[in-house]
XYZ file of C-alpha atoms in Angstrom:
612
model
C 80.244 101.889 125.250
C 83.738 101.624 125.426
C 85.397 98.493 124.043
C 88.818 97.172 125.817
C 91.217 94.006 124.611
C 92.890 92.332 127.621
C 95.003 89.256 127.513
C 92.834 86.286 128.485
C 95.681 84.430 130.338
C 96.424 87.608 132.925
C 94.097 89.920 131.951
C 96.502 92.887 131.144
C 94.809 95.358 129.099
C 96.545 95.830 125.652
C 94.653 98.365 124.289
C 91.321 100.272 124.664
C 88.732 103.041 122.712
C 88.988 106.416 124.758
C 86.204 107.302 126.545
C 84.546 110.333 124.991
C 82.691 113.458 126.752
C 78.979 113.154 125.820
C 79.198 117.008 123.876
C 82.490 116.001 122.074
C 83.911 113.883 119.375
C 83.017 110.405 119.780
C 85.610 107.355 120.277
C 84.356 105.774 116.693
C 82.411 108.380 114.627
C 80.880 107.857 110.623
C 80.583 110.625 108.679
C 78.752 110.820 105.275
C 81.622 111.164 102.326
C 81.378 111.602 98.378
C 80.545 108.391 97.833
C 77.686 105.874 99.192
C 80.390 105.125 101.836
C 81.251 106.602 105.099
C 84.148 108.373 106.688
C 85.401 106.479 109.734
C 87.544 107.490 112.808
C 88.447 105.239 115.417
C 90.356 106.261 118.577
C 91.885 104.864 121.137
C 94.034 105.569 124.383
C 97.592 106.221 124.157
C 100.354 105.122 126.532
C 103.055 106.317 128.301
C 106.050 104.306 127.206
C 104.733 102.279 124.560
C 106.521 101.827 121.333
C 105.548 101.057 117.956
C 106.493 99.678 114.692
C 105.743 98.390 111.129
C 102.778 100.152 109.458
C 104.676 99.090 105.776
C 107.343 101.105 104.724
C 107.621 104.168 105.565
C 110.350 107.349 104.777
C 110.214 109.296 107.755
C 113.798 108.183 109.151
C 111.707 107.250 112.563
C 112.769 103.989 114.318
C 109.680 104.067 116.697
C 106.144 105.611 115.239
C 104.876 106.659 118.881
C 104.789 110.829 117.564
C 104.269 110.043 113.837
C 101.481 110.617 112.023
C 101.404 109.427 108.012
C 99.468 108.829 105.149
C 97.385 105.458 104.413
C 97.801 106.007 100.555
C 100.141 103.681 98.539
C 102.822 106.233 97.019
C 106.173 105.695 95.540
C 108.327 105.062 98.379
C 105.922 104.734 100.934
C 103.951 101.342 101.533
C 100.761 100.788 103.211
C 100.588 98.201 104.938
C 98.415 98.829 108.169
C 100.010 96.406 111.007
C 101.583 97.995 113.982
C 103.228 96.078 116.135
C 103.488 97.342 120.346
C 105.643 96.932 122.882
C 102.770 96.384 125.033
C 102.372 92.627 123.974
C 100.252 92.846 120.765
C 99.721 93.156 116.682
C 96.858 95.395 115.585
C 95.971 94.974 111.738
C 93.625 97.883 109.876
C 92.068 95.567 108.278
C 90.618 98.263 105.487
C 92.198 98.685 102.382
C 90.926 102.381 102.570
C 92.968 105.460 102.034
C 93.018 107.326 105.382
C 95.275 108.195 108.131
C 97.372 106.789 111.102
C 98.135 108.908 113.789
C 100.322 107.915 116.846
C 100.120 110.884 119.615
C 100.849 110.951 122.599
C 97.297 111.648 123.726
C 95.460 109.647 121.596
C 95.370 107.227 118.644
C 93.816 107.475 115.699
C 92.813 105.279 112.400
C 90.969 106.956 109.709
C 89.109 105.614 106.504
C 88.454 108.270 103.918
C 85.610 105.823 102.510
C 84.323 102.477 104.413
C 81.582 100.334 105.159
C 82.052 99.177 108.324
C 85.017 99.465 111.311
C 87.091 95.974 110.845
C 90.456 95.151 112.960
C 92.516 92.292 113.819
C 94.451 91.806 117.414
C 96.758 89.507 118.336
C 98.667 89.044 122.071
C 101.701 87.504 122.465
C 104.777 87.580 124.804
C 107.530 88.456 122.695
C 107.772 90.525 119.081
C 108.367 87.201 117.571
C 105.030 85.161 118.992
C 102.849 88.366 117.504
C 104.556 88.479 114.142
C 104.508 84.762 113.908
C 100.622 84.500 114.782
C 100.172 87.586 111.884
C 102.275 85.807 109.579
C 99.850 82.992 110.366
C 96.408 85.080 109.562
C 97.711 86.582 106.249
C 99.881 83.916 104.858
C 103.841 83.200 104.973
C 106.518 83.711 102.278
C 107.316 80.989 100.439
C 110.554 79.138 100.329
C 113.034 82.054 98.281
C 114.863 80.372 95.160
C 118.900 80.350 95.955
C 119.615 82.389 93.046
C 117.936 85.813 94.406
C 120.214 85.757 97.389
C 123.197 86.549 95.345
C 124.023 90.179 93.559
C 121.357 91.282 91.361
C 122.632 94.158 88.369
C 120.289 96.886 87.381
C 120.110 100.164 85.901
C 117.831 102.853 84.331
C 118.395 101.932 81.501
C 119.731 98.779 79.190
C 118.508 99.823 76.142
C 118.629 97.010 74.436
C 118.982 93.424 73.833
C 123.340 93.484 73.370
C 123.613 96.139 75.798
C 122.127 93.423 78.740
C 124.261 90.564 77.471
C 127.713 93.064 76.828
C 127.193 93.816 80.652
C 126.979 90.300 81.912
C 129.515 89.020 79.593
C 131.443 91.569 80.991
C 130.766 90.307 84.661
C 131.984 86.893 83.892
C 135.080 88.208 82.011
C 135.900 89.908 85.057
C 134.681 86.671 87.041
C 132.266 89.032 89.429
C 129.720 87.201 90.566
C 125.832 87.872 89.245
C 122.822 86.466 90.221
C 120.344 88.466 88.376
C 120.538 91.087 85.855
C 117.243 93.441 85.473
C 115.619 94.868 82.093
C 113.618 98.349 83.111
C 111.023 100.078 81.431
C 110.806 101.325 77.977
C 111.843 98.027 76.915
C 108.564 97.939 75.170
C 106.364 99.322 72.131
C 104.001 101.256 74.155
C 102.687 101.524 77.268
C 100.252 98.828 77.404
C 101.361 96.776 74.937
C 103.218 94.845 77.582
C 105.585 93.334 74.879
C 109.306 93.814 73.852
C 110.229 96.538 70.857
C 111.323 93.941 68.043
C 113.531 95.868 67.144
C 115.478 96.624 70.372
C 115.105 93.634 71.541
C 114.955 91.069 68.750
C 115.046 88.195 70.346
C 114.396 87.857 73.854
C 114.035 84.272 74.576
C 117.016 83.898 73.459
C 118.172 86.379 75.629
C 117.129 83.881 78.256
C 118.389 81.301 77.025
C 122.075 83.533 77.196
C 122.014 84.680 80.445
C 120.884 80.921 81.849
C 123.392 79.526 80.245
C 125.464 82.081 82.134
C 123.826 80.967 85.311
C 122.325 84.144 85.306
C 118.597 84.805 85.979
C 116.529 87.640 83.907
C 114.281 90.032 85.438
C 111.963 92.561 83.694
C 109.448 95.597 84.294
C 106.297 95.077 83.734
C 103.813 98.334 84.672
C 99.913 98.174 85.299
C 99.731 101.145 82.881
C 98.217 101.611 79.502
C 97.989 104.547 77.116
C 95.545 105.274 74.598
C 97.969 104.300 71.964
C 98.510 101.103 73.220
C 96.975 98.213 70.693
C 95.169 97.013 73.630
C 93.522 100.083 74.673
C 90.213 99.734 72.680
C 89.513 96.600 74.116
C 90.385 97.311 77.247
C 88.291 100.405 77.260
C 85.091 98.301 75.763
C 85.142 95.873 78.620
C 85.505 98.082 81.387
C 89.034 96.873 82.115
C 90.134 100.476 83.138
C 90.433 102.564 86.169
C 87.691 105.649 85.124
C 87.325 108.698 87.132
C 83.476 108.918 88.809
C 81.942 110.685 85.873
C 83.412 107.564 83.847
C 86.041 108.762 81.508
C 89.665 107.044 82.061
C 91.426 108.064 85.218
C 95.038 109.700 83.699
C 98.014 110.793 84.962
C 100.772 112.847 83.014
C 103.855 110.754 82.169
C 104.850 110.049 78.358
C 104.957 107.257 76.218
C 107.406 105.584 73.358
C 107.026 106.063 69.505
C 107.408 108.813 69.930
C 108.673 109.905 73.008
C 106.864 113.285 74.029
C 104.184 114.417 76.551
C 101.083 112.046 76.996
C 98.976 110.014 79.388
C 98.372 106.565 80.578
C 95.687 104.812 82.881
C 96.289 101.565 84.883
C 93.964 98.496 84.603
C 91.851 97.762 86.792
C 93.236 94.935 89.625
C 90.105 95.004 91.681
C 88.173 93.369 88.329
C 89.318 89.949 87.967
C 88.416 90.219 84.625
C 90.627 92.660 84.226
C 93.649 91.223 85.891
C 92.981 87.747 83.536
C 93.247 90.068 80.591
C 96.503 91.598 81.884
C 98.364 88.877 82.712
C 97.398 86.460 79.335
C 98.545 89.302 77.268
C 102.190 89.087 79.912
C 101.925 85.224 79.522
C 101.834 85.801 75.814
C 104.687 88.080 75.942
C 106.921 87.234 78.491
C 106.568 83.568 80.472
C 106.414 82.011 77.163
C 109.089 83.547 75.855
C 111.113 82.053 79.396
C 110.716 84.538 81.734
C 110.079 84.206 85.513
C 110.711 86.911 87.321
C 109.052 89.933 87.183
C 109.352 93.747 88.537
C 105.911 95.638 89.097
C 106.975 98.551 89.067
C 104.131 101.710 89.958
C 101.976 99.022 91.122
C 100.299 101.506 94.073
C 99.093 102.507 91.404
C 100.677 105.926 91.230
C 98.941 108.907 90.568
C 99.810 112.352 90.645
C 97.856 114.040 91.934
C 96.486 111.430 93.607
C 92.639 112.070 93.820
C 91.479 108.577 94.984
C 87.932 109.951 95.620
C 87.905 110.499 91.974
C 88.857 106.669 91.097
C 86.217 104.431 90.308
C 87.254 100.506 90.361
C 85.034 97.598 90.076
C 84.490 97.090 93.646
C 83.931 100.991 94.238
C 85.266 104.124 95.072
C 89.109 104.249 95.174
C 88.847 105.959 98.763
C 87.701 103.119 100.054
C 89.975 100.745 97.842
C 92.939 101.999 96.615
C 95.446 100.933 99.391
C 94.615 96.736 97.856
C 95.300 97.351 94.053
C 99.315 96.164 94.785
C 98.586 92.999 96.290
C 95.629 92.190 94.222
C 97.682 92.508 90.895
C 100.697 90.707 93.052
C 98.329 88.042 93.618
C 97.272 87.296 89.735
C 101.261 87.416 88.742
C 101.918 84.303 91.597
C 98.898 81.985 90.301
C 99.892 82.842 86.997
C 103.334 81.800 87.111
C 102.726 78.671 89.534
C 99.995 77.753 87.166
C 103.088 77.452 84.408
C 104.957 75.280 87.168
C 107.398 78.827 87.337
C 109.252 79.663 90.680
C 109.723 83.508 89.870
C 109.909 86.428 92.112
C 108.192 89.715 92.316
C 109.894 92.891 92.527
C 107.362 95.123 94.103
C 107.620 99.052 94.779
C 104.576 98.572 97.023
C 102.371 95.899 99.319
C 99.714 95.391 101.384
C 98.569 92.752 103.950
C 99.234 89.166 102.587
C 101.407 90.726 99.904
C 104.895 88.296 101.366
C 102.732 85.186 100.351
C 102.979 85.997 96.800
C 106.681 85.639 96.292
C 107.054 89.344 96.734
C 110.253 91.592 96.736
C 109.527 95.047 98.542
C 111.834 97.859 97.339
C 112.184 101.262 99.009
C 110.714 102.938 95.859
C 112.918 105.440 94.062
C 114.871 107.191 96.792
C 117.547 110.321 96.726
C 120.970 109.722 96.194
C 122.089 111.484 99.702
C 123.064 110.873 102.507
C 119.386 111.908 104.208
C 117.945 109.542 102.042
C 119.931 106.279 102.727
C 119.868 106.932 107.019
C 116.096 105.991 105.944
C 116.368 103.219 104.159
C 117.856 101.422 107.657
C 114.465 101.808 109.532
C 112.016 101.827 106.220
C 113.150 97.802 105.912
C 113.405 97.699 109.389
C 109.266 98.432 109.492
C 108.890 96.414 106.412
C 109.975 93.384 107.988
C 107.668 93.961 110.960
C 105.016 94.248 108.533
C 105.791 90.906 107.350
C 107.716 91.825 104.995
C 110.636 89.414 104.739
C 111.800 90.030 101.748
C 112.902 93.910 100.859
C 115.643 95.635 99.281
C 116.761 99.168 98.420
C 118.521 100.970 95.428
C 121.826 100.713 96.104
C 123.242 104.011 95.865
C 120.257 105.699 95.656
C 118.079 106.519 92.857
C 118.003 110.053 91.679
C 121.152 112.366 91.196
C 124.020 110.055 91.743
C 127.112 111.368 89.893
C 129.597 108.391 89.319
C 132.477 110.882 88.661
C 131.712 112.466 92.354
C 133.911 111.658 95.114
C 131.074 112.476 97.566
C 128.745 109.914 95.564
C 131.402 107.585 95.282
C 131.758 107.235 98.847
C 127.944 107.096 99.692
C 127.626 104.669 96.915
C 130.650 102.631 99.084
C 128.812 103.054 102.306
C 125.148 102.226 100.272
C 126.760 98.704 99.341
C 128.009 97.958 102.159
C 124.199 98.095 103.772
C 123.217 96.112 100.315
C 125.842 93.296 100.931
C 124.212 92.617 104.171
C 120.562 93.106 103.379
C 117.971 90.638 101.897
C 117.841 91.195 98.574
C 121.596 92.871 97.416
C 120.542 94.897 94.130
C 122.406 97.784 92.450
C 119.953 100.112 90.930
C 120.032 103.775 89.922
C 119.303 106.418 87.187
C 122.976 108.046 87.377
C 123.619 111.328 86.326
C 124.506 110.676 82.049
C 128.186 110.658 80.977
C 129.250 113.976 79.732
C 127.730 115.733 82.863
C 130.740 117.400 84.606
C 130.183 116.448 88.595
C 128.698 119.234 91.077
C 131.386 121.288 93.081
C 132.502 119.375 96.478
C 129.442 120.357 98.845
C 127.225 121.436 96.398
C 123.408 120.103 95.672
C 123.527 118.426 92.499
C 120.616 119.674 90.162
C 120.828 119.041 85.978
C 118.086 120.552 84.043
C 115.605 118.520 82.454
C 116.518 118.547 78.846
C 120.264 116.704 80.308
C 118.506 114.359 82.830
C 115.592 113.073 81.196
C 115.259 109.484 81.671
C 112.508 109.145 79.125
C 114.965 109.553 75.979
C 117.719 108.235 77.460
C 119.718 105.938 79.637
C 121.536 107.261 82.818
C 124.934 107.221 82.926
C 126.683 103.497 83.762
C 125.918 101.630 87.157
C 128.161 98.440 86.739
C 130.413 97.765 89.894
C 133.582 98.798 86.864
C 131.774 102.026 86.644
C 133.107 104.472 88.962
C 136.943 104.424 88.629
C 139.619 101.790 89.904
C 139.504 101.930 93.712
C 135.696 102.032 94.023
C 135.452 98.348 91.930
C 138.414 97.014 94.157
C 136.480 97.953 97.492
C 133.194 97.071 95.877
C 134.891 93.293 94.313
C 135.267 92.853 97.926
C 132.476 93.382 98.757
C 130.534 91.198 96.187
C 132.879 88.062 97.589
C 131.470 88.783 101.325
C 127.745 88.578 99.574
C 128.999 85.286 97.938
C 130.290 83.912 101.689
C 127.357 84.713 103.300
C 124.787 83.317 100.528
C 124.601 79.946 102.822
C 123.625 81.629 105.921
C 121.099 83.784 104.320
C 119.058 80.634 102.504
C 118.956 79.360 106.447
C 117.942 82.807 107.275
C 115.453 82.786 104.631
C 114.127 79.208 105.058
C 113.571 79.881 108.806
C 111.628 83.336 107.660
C 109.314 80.620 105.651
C 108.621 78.519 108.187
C 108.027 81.276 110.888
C 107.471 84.610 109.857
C 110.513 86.127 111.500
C 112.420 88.867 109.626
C 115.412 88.354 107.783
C 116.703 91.579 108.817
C 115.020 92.764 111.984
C 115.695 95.074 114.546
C 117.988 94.166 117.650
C 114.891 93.960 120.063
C 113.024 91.720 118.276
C 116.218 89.019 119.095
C 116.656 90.643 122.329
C 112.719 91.779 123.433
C 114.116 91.661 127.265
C 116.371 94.628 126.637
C 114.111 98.054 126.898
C 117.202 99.927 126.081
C 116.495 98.649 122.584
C 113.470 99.652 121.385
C 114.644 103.159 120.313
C 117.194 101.589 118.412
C 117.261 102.073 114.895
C 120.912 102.512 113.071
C 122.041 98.605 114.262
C 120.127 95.350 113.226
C 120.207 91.808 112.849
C 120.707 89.745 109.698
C 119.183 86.448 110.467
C 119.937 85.259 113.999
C 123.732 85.515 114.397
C 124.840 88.791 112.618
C 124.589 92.371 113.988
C 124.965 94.931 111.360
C 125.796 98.895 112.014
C 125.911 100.488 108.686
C 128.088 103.889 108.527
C 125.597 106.700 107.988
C 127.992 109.525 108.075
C 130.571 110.530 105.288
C 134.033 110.822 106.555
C 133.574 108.544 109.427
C 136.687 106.489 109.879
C 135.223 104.661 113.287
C 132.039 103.794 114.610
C 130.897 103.343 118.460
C 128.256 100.020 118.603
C 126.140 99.467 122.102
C 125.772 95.742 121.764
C 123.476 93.604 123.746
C 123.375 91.997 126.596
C 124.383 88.298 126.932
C 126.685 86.671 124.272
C 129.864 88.143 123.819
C 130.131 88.875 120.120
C 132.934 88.852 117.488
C 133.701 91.684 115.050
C 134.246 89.814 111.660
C 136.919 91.788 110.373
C 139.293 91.721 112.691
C 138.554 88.867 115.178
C 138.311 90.978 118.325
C 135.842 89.828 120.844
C 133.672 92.437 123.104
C 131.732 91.509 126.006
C 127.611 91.550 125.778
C 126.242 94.942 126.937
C 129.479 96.659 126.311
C 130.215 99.851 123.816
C 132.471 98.771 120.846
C 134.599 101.146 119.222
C 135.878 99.592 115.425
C 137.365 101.052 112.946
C 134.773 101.115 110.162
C 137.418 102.041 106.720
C 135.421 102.339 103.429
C 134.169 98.340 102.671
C 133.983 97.830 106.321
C 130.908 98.452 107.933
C 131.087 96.989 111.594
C 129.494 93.576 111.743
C 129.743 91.216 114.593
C 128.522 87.682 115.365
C 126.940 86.245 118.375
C 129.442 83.813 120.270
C 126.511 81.850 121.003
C 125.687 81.511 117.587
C 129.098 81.030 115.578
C 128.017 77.621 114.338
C 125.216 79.353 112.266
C 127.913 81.690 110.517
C 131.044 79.354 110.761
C 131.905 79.336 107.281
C 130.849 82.873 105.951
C 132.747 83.880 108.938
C 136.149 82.905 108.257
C 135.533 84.203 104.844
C 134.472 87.647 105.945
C 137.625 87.708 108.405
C 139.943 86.519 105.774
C 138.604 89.604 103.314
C 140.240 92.192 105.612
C 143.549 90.965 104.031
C 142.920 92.085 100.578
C 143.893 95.566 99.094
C 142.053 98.325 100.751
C 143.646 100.987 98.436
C 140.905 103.542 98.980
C 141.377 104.134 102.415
């Protein structure tokens, strides 16, 4: 038997199972696996022309998935979430929280659950991008309204240290009157790992810390991991009640990474988020330690949970074997964070380095995980929240700059970091994050790979060099001051942008056919997008580029912001794109939308552009 999905208004068929020779593999087939599970493949036909997207986040670089084949397992970076979106008029949810694999060919398609009980999917039909990922928005819940504060610049670092170190660095913003919406505490703020709790004496007083930065009309954020050691104080107990991932055989499942007091080699487990025993315990010990002490906002951090190597067929949780459960864990411990914090009347955020289906209606931040600091790297992030959005996904965000090896003394970094911020200014979330190379650290050779050895660029004992907008020498802050005034003009547009992805389901930022789904020409396209409904944004992906060629499309004419010039709808614009300036334009039909934030971005091009 062959199973086919048709539209029931025309009867187009969407998709359908191949048909399978009697002697050869079949079009579903179980296997027996390790566990008391099966191993599942499902295939179905391929199709000449059809394009796909979403599938999470992915890394690959690769606008459309048709030819990609990836990974079902949550891993830093890369998010599972298993919707794919077609050209061909419909939404197709894995709806198995499995590890496995996904594999786009040109012959055939293929879904694969390492460990399952049973074959479960989800289609949808619709005419246009938007009536799909409005009806999956629908099945597996919305975002909720965003507060108004996490639209504005958000400061981060690996690491602040401590307690005066945060609140020197904002009082430095507002000295310099820089706007900040959000300054971010990372990891090692705490006693060990699983004590989930604040050193006392780094941080000696963090409510009021709080109390500081809200009187600053600043908002705190702080990382929070799923990870325990067995010197934590709540290890014991944790153990005893069965609150712990284990391996099969039972003993804790570990990975290699160290811990604090002292600093050194060691291990730590995660909890377990599929027992909601488990997740209680967690988050009363973060109540405890955190809400009541004021704050709302949290960043779960290595919430896939990460695991290296990653051996889920050797992961027990309460509801099995992690082969057949792994990909949930993020949006299960997501889930407990949200009740817990609306439970307190709190209107927090999550900060999330992965998701799965549902995650968005938890208040949840996706962030491209901890990225390279080239040039490779940030052409990636452009599709990666591209897919996220069309994986419902609203609300993302990427380390601006990049994560690993930036150099603030290197001209080459300086200029990707330029370029990076420029994409962050007009993203969802706009968040400065990075572990930069440590002070002291003389920058690589122009053209050269930059490599430190370990016992310079550990990030365990130390902090990473500085990663405040002041940080990287006199020209850099003026183009980057800029840049942090356009974020400020175009905070009212984005809470309309925002409120509308509540209400709907459409992405915030979103690829140009999704606005435009009668334009084949731009389903390949992957560098350009659109920020809410008026704004098309073509980030510079190239260093030394002084001017950039757009393909806009067809129907409005649309205005490029910083200079006022108008092009005609389905022409070829050629701007110049100078360092601060990556080409934006608005939609004529659509100027009332941006009106305001508009004549402030085309006023900016008359301040100092000393760099260029």
């Amino acid at each position: 038997m062959v199973i086919r999905h048709f539209r029931a208004d025309t009867g187009a068929e969407l998709l359908a199972e191949t048909r399978s020779h009697f002697a050869g593999p079949k079009t579903r087939s179980c296997k027996g696996s390790a566990s008391a599970s099966w191993r599942l493949e499902q295939q179905f036909r391929a199709y000449e022309g059809e394009h796909l997207y979403g599938l999470g986040q992915p890394q690959h670089g690769q606008m459309d998935l048709k030819g990609v084949s990836t990974t079902l397992l949550q891993q830093n970076a890369h998010a599972v979430i298993p919707f794919v979106l077609s050209s061909r008029g419909y939404g197709f949810l894995w709806n198995n929280p499995a590890t496995g694999r996904a594999e786009f060919a040109s012959n055939i398609t293929r879904w694969t659950a390492d460990a399952t009980g049973g074959l479960d999917y989800w289609i949808v039909a619709g005419d246009t991008p938007a009536d799909i990922l409005r009806a999956y928005a629908a099945a597996t819940g919305k975002s909720p309204e965003i507060p108004a504060w996490a639209l504005g610049f958000w400061q981060c670092k690996l690491r602040y240290r401590t307690q005066e170190e945060v609140l020197g660095v904002a009082r430095e913003y507002r000295r310099r009157g820089l706007p900040l919406s959000c300054i971010v505490i990372d990891f090692f703020h705490w006693t060990r790992q699983g004590d989930w709790k604040f050193h006392p004496e780094e941080w000696p007083d963090p409510a009021g810390l709080v109390r500081e930065l809200r009187e600053m009309g600043i908002e705190t954020m702080v990382s929070v991991w799923p990870t325990m050691s067995a010197s934590s104080e709540n290890y014991r107990d944790m153990v005893d009640a069965g609150h712990l991932l284990t391996t099969e055989r039972g003993v804790p499942a570990v990975i290699p990474f160290p811990d604090k007091d002292p600093f050194g080699a060691g291990f730590f487990t995660y909890y377990d988020a599929f027992n909601p025993d488990a997740r209680d315990r967690h988050w009363d010990i973060v109540k405890k330690n955190y809400v009541d002490l004021g704050f709302d906002n949290f960043w779960l951090d290595a919430c896939e949970p990460e695991m290296r190597p990653a051996h889920p067929e050797n992961v027990r949780t309460a509801l099995g074997n992690g082969a057949e459960m792994l990909c949930a864990y993020p949006v299960l411990h997501e889930e407990r964070y949200r009740a817990g914090l609306r439970a307190e009347g709190r209107d927090g955020v999550l900060l999330c380095r992965s998701a799965w289906a549902g995650s968005q209606r938890h208040g949840v931040i996706l962030w491209s995980g901890d990225v390279w600091s080239d040039w490779d790297w940030f052409r990636a992030q452009i599709p990666a929240g591209l897919h996220a959005g069309l994986s419902g996904m609203g609300w993302w965000t990427t380390d601006i700059g990049g994560f690993y090896d930036g150099h603030g003394g290197s001209e080459e970094f300086r200029e990707l970091l330029i370029r990076w911020f420029e994409f962050g200014v007009f993203s969802p979330i706009c968040r400065l994050h990075g572990f930069r190379v440590p002070e002291g650290v003389p920058p690589p050779e122009p053209g050269a790979k930059v490599t430190y050895g370990q016992d310079t660029f550990n990030l365990f004992t130390s902090s990473g060099g500085p990663n405040e907008v002041w940080s990287f020498g006199q020209e850099v802050e003026e183009v980057l001051t800029r840049l942090l005034s356009v974020r400020e003009a175009l905070r009212p547009y984005l809470e309309r942008a925002f409120a509308h992805h509540a209400e709907t389901g459409d992405p915030v930022m979103a690829p140009l056919f999704y606005h435009f789904p009668d334009q084949p020409a731009l389903f390949g396209e992957g560098r350009a997008y659109m920020l809410g409904s008026a704004l098309l944004v073509a980030p510079v992906l190239e260093p030394g580029a002084t001017c950039l060629s757009v393909a806009l499309p067809e129907g409005p004419r649309w205005h490029h912001v910083w200079s006022g010039d108008v092009f005609e709808g389905g022409s070829t614009a050629e701007v110049a794109c100078p360092l601060g300036e990556c080409p934006v334009f608005a939609r004529e039909d659509r100027l009332d939308d941006i009106e305001a934030a508009f004549g402030a971005l085309n006023a900016s091009r008359r301040q100092s552009r000393k760099f260029n």
